[in-house]
Structure formats: C-alpha cells, structure tokens
Coordinates of C-alpha atoms in Angstrom, one line a residue:
Chain A
M12 CA -88.0 -26.6 -62.6
A13 CA -84.6 -26.0 -62.5
F14 CA -81.1 -27.2 -62.9
K15 CA -78.8 -26.3 -59.9
V16 CA -75.6 -25.0 -60.4
I17 CA -73.2 -27.6 -58.1
K18 CA -69.7 -26.1 -59.5
P19 CA -70.1 -23.3 -61.4
G20 CA -67.0 -23.8 -63.8
L21 CA -64.6 -20.8 -65.2
L22 CA -66.9 -18.9 -67.0
A23 CA -70.7 -19.9 -67.4
L24 CA -72.9 -17.1 -68.5
L25 CA -76.6 -16.8 -69.9
Q26 CA -76.9 -15.6 -73.4
D27 CA -79.8 -15.1 -76.1
L28 CA -79.0 -13.5 -79.2
G29 CA -77.7 -10.5 -77.9
R30 CA -79.2 -7.1 -76.3
H31 CA -80.0 -4.7 -79.9
G32 CA -80.7 -1.3 -80.5
H33 CA -78.9 0.4 -77.4
Q34 CA -75.3 1.1 -79.0
S35 CA -76.4 4.4 -80.0
I36 CA -75.9 4.8 -75.7
G37 CA -72.6 3.0 -76.1
L38 CA -74.3 -0.8 -75.1
T39 CA -72.9 -3.5 -76.3
T40 CA -74.7 -6.2 -77.5
G41 CA -73.2 -9.0 -75.9
G42 CA -74.8 -12.9 -77.4
P43 CA -73.5 -16.3 -78.1
M44 CA -69.9 -16.1 -79.1
D45 CA -70.5 -19.1 -81.5
E46 CA -73.6 -18.0 -82.9
I47 CA -74.2 -20.8 -85.4
A48 CA -73.7 -23.4 -82.2
F49 CA -76.2 -21.5 -80.4
R50 CA -78.8 -21.3 -83.3
W51 CA -78.5 -25.2 -83.4
G52 CA -79.0 -25.6 -79.9
N53 CA -82.6 -24.1 -80.0
A54 CA -83.5 -25.7 -83.2
L55 CA -82.7 -29.3 -82.1
L56 CA -85.2 -28.4 -79.3
D57 CA -87.8 -26.7 -81.3
N58 CA -87.1 -23.7 -79.4
D59 CA -87.5 -19.9 -80.6
S60 CA -84.0 -19.2 -82.0
N61 CA -83.7 -16.2 -78.9
S62 CA -84.4 -18.5 -76.3
A63 CA -82.0 -18.3 -73.6
Q64 CA -79.1 -20.9 -73.2
I65 CA -76.0 -21.4 -71.1
E66 CA -72.8 -20.7 -72.5
I67 CA -69.6 -22.5 -71.2
T68 CA -66.0 -21.6 -71.6
F69 CA -63.8 -24.0 -71.0
G70 CA -65.8 -26.6 -68.6
M71 CA -65.5 -27.3 -64.7
L72 CA -69.5 -26.6 -64.7
T73 CA -71.8 -29.1 -63.0
L74 CA -75.5 -28.9 -62.9
E75 CA -78.4 -31.1 -60.9
A76 CA -81.5 -31.7 -62.6
Q77 CA -84.4 -31.0 -60.5
A78 CA -87.0 -32.1 -63.2
A79 CA -87.3 -34.0 -65.9
T80 CA -86.6 -32.1 -69.6
S81 CA -84.7 -32.1 -72.9
I82 CA -81.7 -30.8 -73.4
A83 CA -79.1 -29.7 -76.4
I84 CA -75.4 -29.9 -76.7
T85 CA -73.8 -27.9 -79.5
G86 CA -70.5 -26.0 -80.0
A87 CA -67.4 -27.4 -78.3
D88 CA -66.5 -30.6 -77.1
L89 CA -65.9 -30.1 -73.1
D90 CA -65.9 -33.7 -72.4
A91 CA -69.4 -33.5 -71.5
T92 CA -70.8 -36.7 -69.0
L93 CA -74.4 -37.4 -67.8
N94 CA -74.2 -39.1 -64.2
D95 CA -70.5 -39.9 -65.6
K96 CA -71.6 -41.5 -68.9
S97 CA -70.1 -39.5 -71.5
L98 CA -72.4 -37.2 -74.4
T99 CA -71.3 -36.4 -78.0
P100 CA -72.0 -32.8 -78.5
W101 CA -74.4 -31.5 -81.7
Q102 CA -77.5 -33.8 -79.9
T103 CA -80.2 -34.0 -77.8
Y104 CA -80.3 -35.8 -74.4
A105 CA -83.2 -36.7 -72.0
I106 CA -82.8 -35.9 -68.4
K107 CA -84.5 -37.3 -65.5
K108 CA -85.0 -35.5 -61.9
G109 CA -81.6 -36.1 -60.3
D110 CA -79.2 -36.6 -63.1
V111 CA -75.8 -35.0 -63.0
L112 CA -74.6 -33.1 -65.9
A113 CA -71.3 -32.3 -66.1
F114 CA -68.6 -30.3 -68.6
H115 CA -65.3 -31.4 -67.9
Q116 CA -62.3 -29.9 -70.0
P117 CA -62.1 -29.0 -73.7
V118 CA -61.5 -32.0 -76.0
W119 CA -61.6 -29.4 -79.1
G120 CA -62.9 -26.1 -79.5
L121 CA -63.4 -23.4 -76.3
R122 CA -67.2 -23.0 -75.9
A123 CA -70.1 -25.1 -75.6
Y124 CA -74.1 -24.6 -75.9
L125 CA -76.5 -26.0 -73.2
A126 CA -80.0 -25.6 -74.6
V127 CA -83.2 -26.8 -72.2
K128 CA -86.5 -27.4 -74.0
G129 CA -88.1 -24.5 -73.9
G130 CA -85.1 -22.1 -72.8
F131 CA -84.1 -21.1 -69.3
L132 CA -86.7 -19.0 -67.7
C133 CA -84.9 -15.8 -66.7
E134 CA -86.4 -12.2 -66.4
P135 CA -84.6 -10.1 -69.4
T136 CA -82.9 -6.6 -68.9
L137 CA -83.6 -4.1 -71.6
G138 CA -85.4 -7.0 -73.7
S139 CA -82.5 -9.7 -73.7
V140 CA -81.0 -12.2 -71.1
A141 CA -77.4 -11.9 -72.8
T142 CA -74.9 -11.6 -70.0
V143 CA -72.5 -8.7 -70.2
V144 CA -69.9 -9.2 -66.8
R145 CA -68.0 -5.7 -68.0
E146 CA -71.2 -3.8 -68.0
K147 CA -72.7 -5.5 -65.1
I148 CA -75.9 -6.1 -67.2
G149 CA -78.5 -9.4 -67.9
G150 CA -77.9 -12.9 -66.8
L151 CA -79.7 -14.5 -63.7
T152 CA -79.7 -11.3 -61.4
G153 CA -79.9 -8.9 -64.5
K154 CA -76.5 -7.7 -62.7
G155 CA -74.0 -9.1 -65.1
D156 CA -73.1 -12.1 -62.7
K157 CA -71.8 -15.3 -63.9
L158 CA -73.7 -18.3 -63.1
Q159 CA -72.5 -19.1 -59.0
K160 CA -72.5 -21.9 -57.0
G161 CA -75.9 -22.4 -56.2
D162 CA -77.7 -20.7 -58.9
V163 CA -80.8 -21.8 -59.7
L164 CA -81.8 -21.9 -63.7
A165 CA -84.9 -22.7 -64.0
Y166 CA -86.9 -24.4 -67.1
Q167 CA -90.5 -25.8 -67.8
T168 CA -90.5 -29.6 -66.8
C169 CA -90.6 -31.7 -70.0
H170 CA -91.9 -35.4 -70.2
E171 CA -91.2 -35.9 -74.0
H172 CA -88.2 -36.2 -75.3
Q173 CA -87.1 -36.3 -79.2
Q174 CA -84.0 -37.8 -80.0
R175 CA -82.1 -35.5 -82.6
S176 CA -78.8 -34.6 -83.6
V177 CA -77.5 -31.8 -86.4
P178 CA -76.6 -33.3 -89.6
R179 CA -72.7 -33.8 -89.7
L180 CA -72.3 -31.7 -93.0
A181 CA -74.0 -28.5 -90.9
I182 CA -71.8 -28.9 -87.7
P183 CA -68.7 -26.4 -88.1
H184 CA -65.3 -26.9 -89.0
Y185 CA -63.6 -26.2 -85.7
G186 CA -60.1 -27.8 -86.9
N187 CA -60.6 -25.2 -90.1
K188 CA -57.9 -22.4 -88.9
E189 CA -58.9 -20.1 -91.9
I190 CA -61.0 -17.5 -90.6
P191 CA -62.6 -15.5 -93.5
V192 CA -62.3 -11.7 -93.6
I193 CA -64.1 -8.9 -95.7
L194 CA -62.1 -6.4 -96.8
G195 CA -62.7 -3.4 -95.3
Y196 CA -63.3 0.3 -96.2
Q197 CA -60.0 1.1 -94.8
Y198 CA -58.2 -1.4 -96.5
Q199 CA -56.5 1.0 -99.0
S200 CA -54.9 2.7 -96.4
F201 CA -52.8 -0.7 -95.4
S202 CA -49.5 -1.2 -98.1
A203 CA -50.0 -3.9 -100.5
L204 CA -46.9 -5.3 -98.3
D205 CA -48.6 -5.1 -95.1
R206 CA -51.9 -6.6 -96.6
A207 CA -50.1 -9.8 -98.1
N208 CA -48.5 -10.2 -94.8
F209 CA -51.7 -10.0 -92.9
F210 CA -53.2 -12.9 -95.3
S211 CA -50.3 -15.2 -95.5
S212 CA -48.7 -15.3 -91.8
D213 CA -50.3 -17.4 -89.0
Y214 CA -51.5 -15.6 -86.1
V215 CA -51.5 -17.0 -82.6
V216 CA -54.2 -16.4 -79.8
S217 CA -53.0 -14.0 -77.3
S218 CA -54.2 -15.3 -73.8
H219 CA -55.5 -11.4 -73.3
S220 CA -58.1 -12.7 -75.7
D221 CA -61.8 -12.9 -74.1
R222 CA -65.8 -12.0 -75.1
M223 CA -64.6 -8.3 -76.1
G224 CA -61.9 -9.7 -78.9
Y225 CA -59.7 -11.6 -79.5
R226 CA -56.2 -10.4 -79.7
L227 CA -53.7 -12.0 -82.1
E228 CA -49.7 -12.4 -81.9
G229 CA -47.9 -12.6 -85.3
K230 CA -46.6 -10.3 -88.2
A231 CA -47.3 -6.9 -87.2
I232 CA -49.1 -4.7 -90.2
H233 CA -49.2 -1.2 -90.1
S234 CA -52.0 1.5 -91.9
E235 CA -51.0 4.6 -92.9
L236 CA -53.6 6.7 -91.2
N237 CA -52.3 8.2 -88.1
G238 CA -55.5 6.8 -86.1
I239 CA -58.8 8.1 -87.2
I240 CA -61.8 9.9 -85.6
S241 CA -63.4 7.3 -83.2
E242 CA -66.6 5.8 -85.4
G243 CA -68.8 2.6 -84.6
I244 CA -67.3 -0.8 -84.8
A245 CA -69.1 -3.2 -86.2
Y246 CA -69.2 -7.1 -85.0
G247 CA -65.9 -8.6 -86.1
A248 CA -64.2 -6.0 -86.8
I249 CA -60.4 -5.8 -87.1
Q250 CA -58.5 -3.1 -85.7
I251 CA -55.1 -2.4 -85.8
P252 CA -53.4 -0.6 -83.1
K253 CA -50.0 1.2 -83.3
D254 CA -48.4 -2.4 -82.5
G255 CA -49.6 -3.6 -85.3
Q256 CA -50.9 -7.0 -83.7
P257 CA -54.7 -7.4 -84.7
I258 CA -57.5 -7.5 -82.6
V259 CA -61.0 -8.7 -84.0
L260 CA -63.7 -7.3 -82.2
L261 CA -66.6 -9.8 -80.9
Q262 CA -70.2 -9.9 -78.8
D263 CA -68.7 -7.6 -76.0
R264 CA -66.8 -5.2 -78.1
Q265 CA -66.9 -1.7 -77.1
T266 CA -69.2 0.2 -79.3
I267 CA -66.8 3.0 -80.8
G268 CA -63.2 3.0 -81.6
G269 CA -60.8 4.9 -83.4
Y270 CA -58.1 2.3 -85.0
P271 CA -57.8 1.5 -88.5
K272 CA -59.7 -1.2 -89.5
I273 CA -57.9 -3.9 -91.9
G274 CA -61.8 -5.8 -92.3
C275 CA -64.3 -7.5 -91.0
V276 CA -64.8 -11.1 -89.6
T277 CA -68.0 -12.5 -90.7
R278 CA -69.8 -14.5 -88.2
V279 CA -69.5 -17.9 -89.1
G280 CA -65.7 -16.9 -89.2
G281 CA -66.0 -15.1 -85.8
G282 CA -67.7 -18.2 -84.2
I283 CA -64.7 -20.1 -85.4
L284 CA -62.4 -17.8 -83.7
A285 CA -64.2 -18.0 -80.5
Q286 CA -63.8 -21.6 -80.3
Q287 CA -59.9 -21.3 -80.6
K288 CA -57.8 -21.3 -77.4
P289 CA -54.6 -19.4 -76.4
G290 CA -51.8 -20.5 -78.3
D291 CA -53.9 -21.9 -81.5
R292 CA -52.7 -20.6 -84.8
I293 CA -55.0 -19.4 -87.4
Q294 CA -55.1 -17.6 -90.6
F295 CA -57.3 -15.0 -92.3
T296 CA -58.2 -15.2 -95.7
P297 CA -59.8 -12.6 -97.5
I298 CA -63.9 -12.8 -99.2
T299 CA -66.1 -10.4 -100.5
V300 CA -69.3 -9.3 -99.1
D301 CA -71.3 -11.4 -102.1
Q302 CA -69.3 -14.4 -100.7
A303 CA -70.2 -13.6 -96.8
E304 CA -74.0 -12.9 -98.3
R305 CA -73.8 -16.7 -99.6
E306 CA -72.0 -18.1 -96.9
R307 CA -74.4 -16.5 -94.1
H308 CA -77.7 -17.8 -96.1
L309 CA -76.8 -21.0 -96.7
Q310 CA -76.0 -21.4 -93.1
M311 CA -79.5 -20.1 -92.4
A312 CA -81.2 -22.2 -95.3
R313 CA -79.5 -25.1 -93.7
L314 CA -81.2 -24.4 -90.4
A315 CA -84.5 -23.5 -91.5
Q316 CA -85.1 -26.4 -93.9
W317 CA -83.8 -28.5 -91.0
R318 CA -86.6 -26.9 -88.8
Chain B
M29 CA -70.8 19.8 -95.9
S30 CA -71.7 20.2 -99.9
H31 CA -68.7 18.1 -100.6
D32 CA -69.5 15.8 -103.8
N33 CA -68.3 13.3 -102.2
F34 CA -70.5 13.1 -98.8
P35 CA -72.5 11.4 -97.6
N36 CA -69.8 8.3 -98.4
L37 CA -71.4 4.6 -97.8
A38 CA -69.6 1.6 -97.3
M39 CA -70.2 -1.8 -96.5
V40 CA -68.3 -2.8 -93.5
S41 CA -69.9 -6.8 -93.4
N42 CA -72.7 -8.3 -94.6
Q43 CA -74.3 -6.9 -91.8
A44 CA -73.2 -3.4 -91.4
C45 CA -72.5 -0.4 -93.5
L46 CA -70.6 2.9 -92.5
L47 CA -72.1 6.3 -93.5
T48 CA -69.5 8.8 -93.4
F49 CA -70.3 12.8 -93.5
S50 CA -67.4 14.7 -93.3
Q51 CA -63.7 14.5 -92.9
V52 CA -64.1 17.2 -89.9
I53 CA -66.2 17.4 -87.3
S54 CA -68.6 19.9 -87.0
E55 CA -71.9 21.1 -85.2
A56 CA -73.4 21.1 -88.5
T57 CA -72.0 17.4 -89.3
S58 CA -73.5 16.2 -86.2
N59 CA -76.8 17.5 -86.7
Y60 CA -77.1 16.1 -89.9
I61 CA -75.8 12.7 -88.5
V62 CA -78.5 12.8 -85.6
Q63 CA -81.3 13.9 -88.2
V64 CA -80.2 10.7 -90.4
T65 CA -80.1 8.7 -87.4
Q66 CA -83.8 9.5 -86.3
H67 CA -84.8 9.1 -89.9
L68 CA -83.3 5.3 -89.9
S69 CA -84.5 4.5 -86.6
T70 CA -87.7 4.4 -88.4
L71 CA -86.9 1.7 -90.7
A72 CA -87.9 -2.2 -90.4
G73 CA -84.8 -4.4 -90.1
I74 CA -82.3 -1.9 -88.9
V75 CA -81.0 -3.6 -85.9
D76 CA -78.6 -1.0 -84.4
L77 CA -77.4 2.7 -85.4
V78 CA -74.0 4.0 -83.8
P79 CA -74.0 7.5 -84.6
S80 CA -70.4 9.2 -83.9
Y81 CA -68.5 12.2 -84.7
T82 CA -68.7 12.2 -88.6
T83 CA -70.2 8.8 -88.9
L84 CA -73.0 6.5 -88.6
L85 CA -72.5 2.6 -88.3
V86 CA -75.7 1.2 -89.4
V87 CA -76.3 -2.3 -88.3
F88 CA -78.9 -4.4 -90.5
N89 CA -80.7 -7.7 -90.1
D90 CA -79.4 -9.7 -93.1
D91 CA -82.7 -11.1 -93.7
D92 CA -84.2 -8.2 -94.6
Y93 CA -81.4 -6.4 -96.6
D94 CA -78.7 -7.5 -98.7
R95 CA -76.1 -5.0 -99.9
F96 CA -78.3 -3.6 -102.6
A97 CA -81.1 -3.0 -100.5
I98 CA -79.9 -1.8 -97.9
F99 CA -77.6 0.8 -100.3
K100 CA -81.1 1.7 -101.6
A101 CA -82.7 2.2 -98.0
I102 CA -80.3 4.5 -96.8
N103 CA -80.0 6.7 -99.8
Q104 CA -83.8 6.9 -99.8
A105 CA -83.4 8.1 -96.2
I106 CA -80.7 10.8 -97.2
D107 CA -82.7 11.9 -100.1
A108 CA -85.3 12.3 -98.0
I109 CA -83.7 15.0 -95.5
D110 CA -82.9 18.3 -96.7
P111 CA -78.7 18.6 -95.9
N112 CA -78.9 22.4 -96.0
D113 CA -81.5 22.6 -92.6
F114 CA -79.1 21.7 -90.2
S115 CA -80.9 23.3 -87.2
L116 CA -81.8 20.5 -84.8
K117 CA -85.4 20.2 -84.0
D118 CA -86.2 19.8 -80.2
Q119 CA -82.4 20.2 -78.9
R120 CA -82.6 19.5 -75.8
E121 CA -80.0 21.2 -73.1
V122 CA -78.8 19.1 -69.8
V123 CA -77.5 20.6 -67.1
I124 CA -75.2 18.9 -64.9
P125 CA -74.8 19.9 -61.5
V126 CA -70.6 19.8 -60.2
Y127 CA -69.2 20.0 -57.4
Y128 CA -65.6 21.4 -58.3
G129 CA -62.5 21.1 -56.2
K130 CA -59.7 18.9 -55.2
E131 CA -61.7 17.1 -53.0
V132 CA -63.5 14.9 -55.6
G133 CA -60.9 16.8 -58.7
P134 CA -57.6 15.4 -57.7
D135 CA -55.9 16.9 -61.0
I136 CA -57.5 20.3 -60.8
E137 CA -54.6 21.8 -59.2
D138 CA -52.4 20.2 -62.1
V139 CA -54.9 21.2 -64.9
A140 CA -54.5 24.7 -63.3
K141 CA -50.9 24.8 -63.7
H142 CA -50.6 23.3 -67.0
C143 CA -52.8 26.1 -68.2
K144 CA -51.4 28.6 -66.3
L145 CA -54.7 29.5 -64.6
S146 CA -55.8 29.6 -61.3
V147 CA -58.1 26.7 -60.2
D148 CA -61.3 29.4 -59.9
E149 CA -60.3 30.1 -63.3
V150 CA -60.5 26.7 -64.4
I151 CA -64.0 26.1 -63.2
K152 CA -64.8 29.4 -64.8
H153 CA -63.7 28.3 -68.2
H154 CA -65.2 24.7 -67.7
H155 CA -69.0 25.6 -66.5
E156 CA -69.1 29.1 -68.7
T157 CA -69.4 26.9 -72.1
T158 CA -72.1 25.2 -73.3
Y159 CA -70.9 21.9 -75.0
R160 CA -72.2 19.3 -77.2
A161 CA -72.6 15.4 -77.5
Y162 CA -70.7 14.3 -80.3
A163 CA -70.3 11.2 -79.5
I164 CA -71.0 8.3 -76.9
G165 CA -69.3 5.4 -76.3
F166 CA -66.3 3.8 -74.3
T167 CA -68.9 3.0 -71.6
P168 CA -72.4 3.0 -71.5
G169 CA -73.7 6.6 -71.3
F170 CA -69.8 8.3 -71.5
A171 CA -70.5 11.1 -73.8
F172 CA -68.0 13.0 -75.3
L173 CA -68.4 16.5 -75.1
G174 CA -66.8 19.4 -77.3
N175 CA -65.2 21.8 -77.6
T176 CA -64.0 23.0 -74.3
P177 CA -62.3 26.5 -74.6
E178 CA -58.7 26.9 -75.7
E179 CA -57.9 27.9 -72.4
L180 CA -58.5 24.3 -70.9
H181 CA -56.7 22.3 -73.0
V182 CA -55.0 19.4 -71.2
P183 CA -53.3 16.7 -72.4
R184 CA -54.2 13.1 -70.8
K185 CA -52.8 11.9 -67.9
T186 CA -49.5 9.5 -68.9
T187 CA -50.9 6.9 -66.8
P188 CA -54.3 6.0 -66.5
R189 CA -56.4 5.5 -63.2
L190 CA -57.6 2.1 -62.7
K191 CA -60.1 3.5 -60.8
V192 CA -62.1 6.5 -62.0
P193 CA -65.1 7.2 -59.6
I194 CA -68.8 7.5 -60.7
G195 CA -69.7 10.8 -61.4
S196 CA -66.0 12.4 -61.7
V197 CA -66.1 15.2 -64.5
A198 CA -63.0 15.5 -66.5
L199 CA -61.1 16.9 -69.3
A200 CA -59.0 16.0 -72.2
E201 CA -57.7 17.4 -75.3
N202 CA -60.6 19.6 -76.7
Q203 CA -63.3 17.5 -74.7
T204 CA -65.0 17.1 -71.4
A205 CA -67.1 14.0 -70.0
V206 CA -68.5 12.6 -67.3
Y207 CA -67.9 8.9 -66.1
P208 CA -70.9 7.2 -65.7
S209 CA -69.2 4.1 -63.9
V210 CA -66.6 3.1 -62.2
T211 CA -64.0 2.0 -65.1
P212 CA -59.9 2.7 -65.5
G213 CA -59.8 6.3 -67.3
G214 CA -56.9 8.5 -68.0
W215 CA -58.4 11.9 -68.3
Q216 CA -58.0 15.1 -65.7
I217 CA -60.5 15.2 -63.4
I218 CA -61.7 18.5 -62.0
G219 CA -65.1 17.8 -60.1
R220 CA -67.7 15.4 -59.8
T221 CA -71.6 15.5 -60.6
P222 CA -74.1 13.4 -57.8
V223 CA -76.6 12.8 -61.0
N224 CA -76.5 9.5 -62.5
L225 CA -75.3 9.6 -66.1
I226 CA -76.7 6.1 -66.7
D227 CA -80.1 4.4 -65.6
W228 CA -81.2 1.0 -66.6
G229 CA -84.7 1.6 -64.9
S230 CA -85.2 4.8 -67.0
E231 CA -86.9 5.4 -70.3
N232 CA -84.0 7.2 -72.2
L233 CA -81.4 5.1 -70.1
A234 CA -78.7 7.7 -70.9
L235 CA -78.8 11.4 -69.4
I236 CA -77.1 12.5 -72.4
A237 CA -78.0 11.5 -76.1
I238 CA -75.8 12.7 -79.0
G239 CA -76.9 15.9 -80.4
D240 CA -77.9 17.5 -76.7
S241 CA -76.5 20.5 -75.7
V242 CA -74.8 20.0 -72.0
R243 CA -74.2 22.8 -69.3
F244 CA -72.2 22.4 -66.2
E245 CA -73.4 24.4 -63.0
P246 CA -71.2 25.1 -60.1
I247 CA -72.8 23.3 -56.7
S248 CA -71.2 23.9 -52.8
R249 CA -69.9 20.9 -51.4
D250 CA -73.2 21.2 -49.1
E251 CA -75.6 20.9 -52.2
F252 CA -73.6 18.0 -53.8
L253 CA -73.8 16.2 -50.7
V254 CA -77.6 17.1 -50.4
L255 CA -78.0 15.9 -54.0
G256 CA -76.7 12.1 -53.0
G257 CA -73.3 13.1 -54.1
Q258 CA -70.8 10.4 -52.5
L259 CA -66.6 11.8 -51.5
D260 CA -65.1 8.7 -51.6
G261 CA -64.5 6.6 -54.4
F262 CA -60.8 6.7 -55.4

C-alpha cells in the first residue's frame, strides 16, 4: 500500500545511496545528504542499506497512511507528529491505516529521513531512485520531481512491528560544529597564513546553500594557483573560487570543475554540514586520510554490529 | 609524457584519489587517460571514474580498499598499459549535423566580427575541423571539444544567457560544444543540431564519450526541420 502526500512541504525527495558509475558522462550521483542518518534508518527496519527513503528538508510535509507498516525516523528533529502526538527521531514507530504523519519545523538540524519497512517501492532510473531535481532524473516519476500533493508512495503492507532505537552513542552530534577536512593535493598552493585562517575562522552557512553545495561566508582565502585545468570533483571537495569564500560540494555537485581545492570533507563531516541551516556557524578542522578511514570504519562497524 | 613524475597519484579523500597524467593538454595524454579509465573500469570496488583533460578521478568503495590497497591496484593497472602506445583502439567518430546561422545561432555575426571573418568563413572553419572530446561535464553529456582553429577563438559572453536552447552549438576560447539540455550558458552560439546529445533510454546514454573524434556537418534549414529540429527555445 502507500503513503499519500497531503502536504508536500518545502523539499521532500526520494533517495537511495545514489546513482553511481555515470560521472564519466557528467551525471552527478545524488543520494542522501546525511548518509549516516540514512543508513541507520534502513538498519532500524532491517532493510537493505540501499532501500529508498524520503529525505525531508525543513519539514512542512504531511502524509496519510493507507495501510499498516513500520517506519523509522532519523536525522534532524523536524518536530514530527503521528496523529498529532510528538515523535522522537532515531527510532521506529508502528503505522496503522489512516494514520497521519506530519513533519513540522526544525527543532534541530535540517534534514530528516523517513524509512519504511522494505523501502519505498519505486522504479529506478539508471539503477537508482535518487532524485536529482536539476538533472530531471530519479524519484517517483523518474523525471526528478520533488514530492507533490497527491503523490502516492507505495510500500509493502506489514503488520509486524519491532520497537527499536539507535544507541545514543551512535547518533551523530549535530551540535558539534567542527567539520573534519582531509588536506588536499592542492593544499600546498595556499599560503601558511591562508591555511591558518581557514582552520581558525568561523564560517557562516550562506542562504545560497543547497544539495549541490554549501557556500560559506567568512575569512577569504586564496590559492596561488590561478585556476586549474578542469578535473573530477570528489564528494566533499572544498573549492576556493576567486572571491576566496569556500564552497563544499555535496551530493548533487557538478562532476568536473576548475577551481583550486584546499581539501575534502568526509562523509561523516558532510552529513553534519548538511544539517546546518543558513546563518549557522561552523569551523573546519584538519584530519589525515588515516583518521578519516578509521572514523568511517568505526561508523560502519557500529552499524554492522548493531544489525 | 615520459616525465618521471607522471602519472602522479594523490589521495583526495578516504573514498577518492586523483591521477594526474600531465600538466599540459594533449591528444596523447587524453588517449592515455582513456586507456587507463577503460582498464580501471573492470576492477571490482571502483565506484566511479571521472576522466578529464589531464586527470582521472577514481572513486572507490572504502569497504574494498584503503589508501594502500587502492594505490597498489591503480599502479598495477598503469603498469599493464604501455605508455608509449597512445593510439586508441576502435576510436569512434561522431558526426553532428548542424544548421548554422543567426536564426538559431544568435551570436554568429558577433563571432564573425570578432574574428574578422565572414559568417560563411566561420561555418567553414568550424565544420572543416575534426575535434576531440577531452572532457565531459558541466551538465550530463556536455562534451568539451578541442581544439578550434585559431581563427575561431572567441571569449565567452560577458553576461551568460539564463537559458540556452537544447542542441545549441557554441564556441568559447579554443573549444566548441553542444548544449545537451536547457541550461544557463556563456558560450557564443553559432548554430543548432537536431540530434539528442543525451538519451537516458539509450545504451550509451551520452552520444559523445571522452576520447571520441567529433565532426560537424552543415545542413540546411529544411534538413534540420526534417530531422526534428526545433527553431524556438530562446
């Protein structure tokens, strides 16, 4: 059966772990902005880790259930209610036919994930349901549409419910504003003073931030490279354009570009960054590839052991 | 190309590394990149490969590789390729029909003026050159084709258009390209093709792949319309 969209909210998108293998023709990956929250959503319901969920940005989304199932909510606290009763994120809830599930406004964080038992049923485009609005690909229609009033999000009816929640220690600290950065191969092209400024200044999230990239405002820094030959852009790459204001490239990033990059934000750090709203302040903190590998393995091991 | 420091391999993150093959753009470098890309695409645990002019970004699954394992795998792949054999096996030639002129190419007269050529000479120089697809990006299927003959070198427009129609054939500096979808764009538009550059339903998805050889073929307004070309879009 299905959830029917009563109110579509600001931006609600079907996502899985992304559309990989097509960057060589310029197609971006899409996928969840907060990957750890997404993975926990599926783990809570014993779903395949790639099962489709809804990424809800900001809130204002109301859904009506047409059949029983189990759901999990992870990521931001968007003041979710089930039949007007408050829900706490990072756990599962039983859903009955006729239930009304609503996400109001952020209490903390920006993006919540709604997972359903077995995942939302949706025909993939190029192997993935990930919605990329800009490229008009993925999602319910296959044409990159965000959720709209009247949309029907199908799932397999399920009457068995297991009450589960994510261990407290495994929940990311969205209040932690330190974003880890792996120093890039162009790091040496920034002066010692600029590097010091980059890691010791506060940066404010600009209102021109979206799924493509987070623009930051603060101390301007400059590379000694005067532009580079366009090259592939990894997830999390921190571009420094001519105005010196960093742009962190995230899930819907363009695939190639020619600005110098001071470093790269990790998946975990990118997830925390993606939970910040315009006006929020962050700091960058340097880590090594070795530390990033260990951080990632710890996260993945926690998930695997819990499953 | 035989420089000791190339190809240079550097970690970008715990899930990606970048191979740099040269500091300068050349067909030889581009051929080498295409070969390494093809070779690496057969390896398990490689998630994405993003070839460009002088580099190849390798995105890998961090369950399969740590930084030592990925370096080893990439170095083995490079060792298996003869860097002196730059000839591309089975290089494809893509021919793109173009209706040139100001009806669909609003910048063609400005280009002619800037280059001190007639409109016919602009068309002749553009279609008599064979180009190479050096990089694909900006938007899906957008192929950066080089090099245009020196006679056609023009700067980008000072103010980009907010909307460039699908199929627009354009020039900027020493490059030419076709816009595969409606996007903003600052290149100088000289004509339009009726063929789709990107088709999500086709096997190759994109008409032009990196390493392809590309030619433009002038067609008349009637031929353009018969082939399904649209005249509006601005």
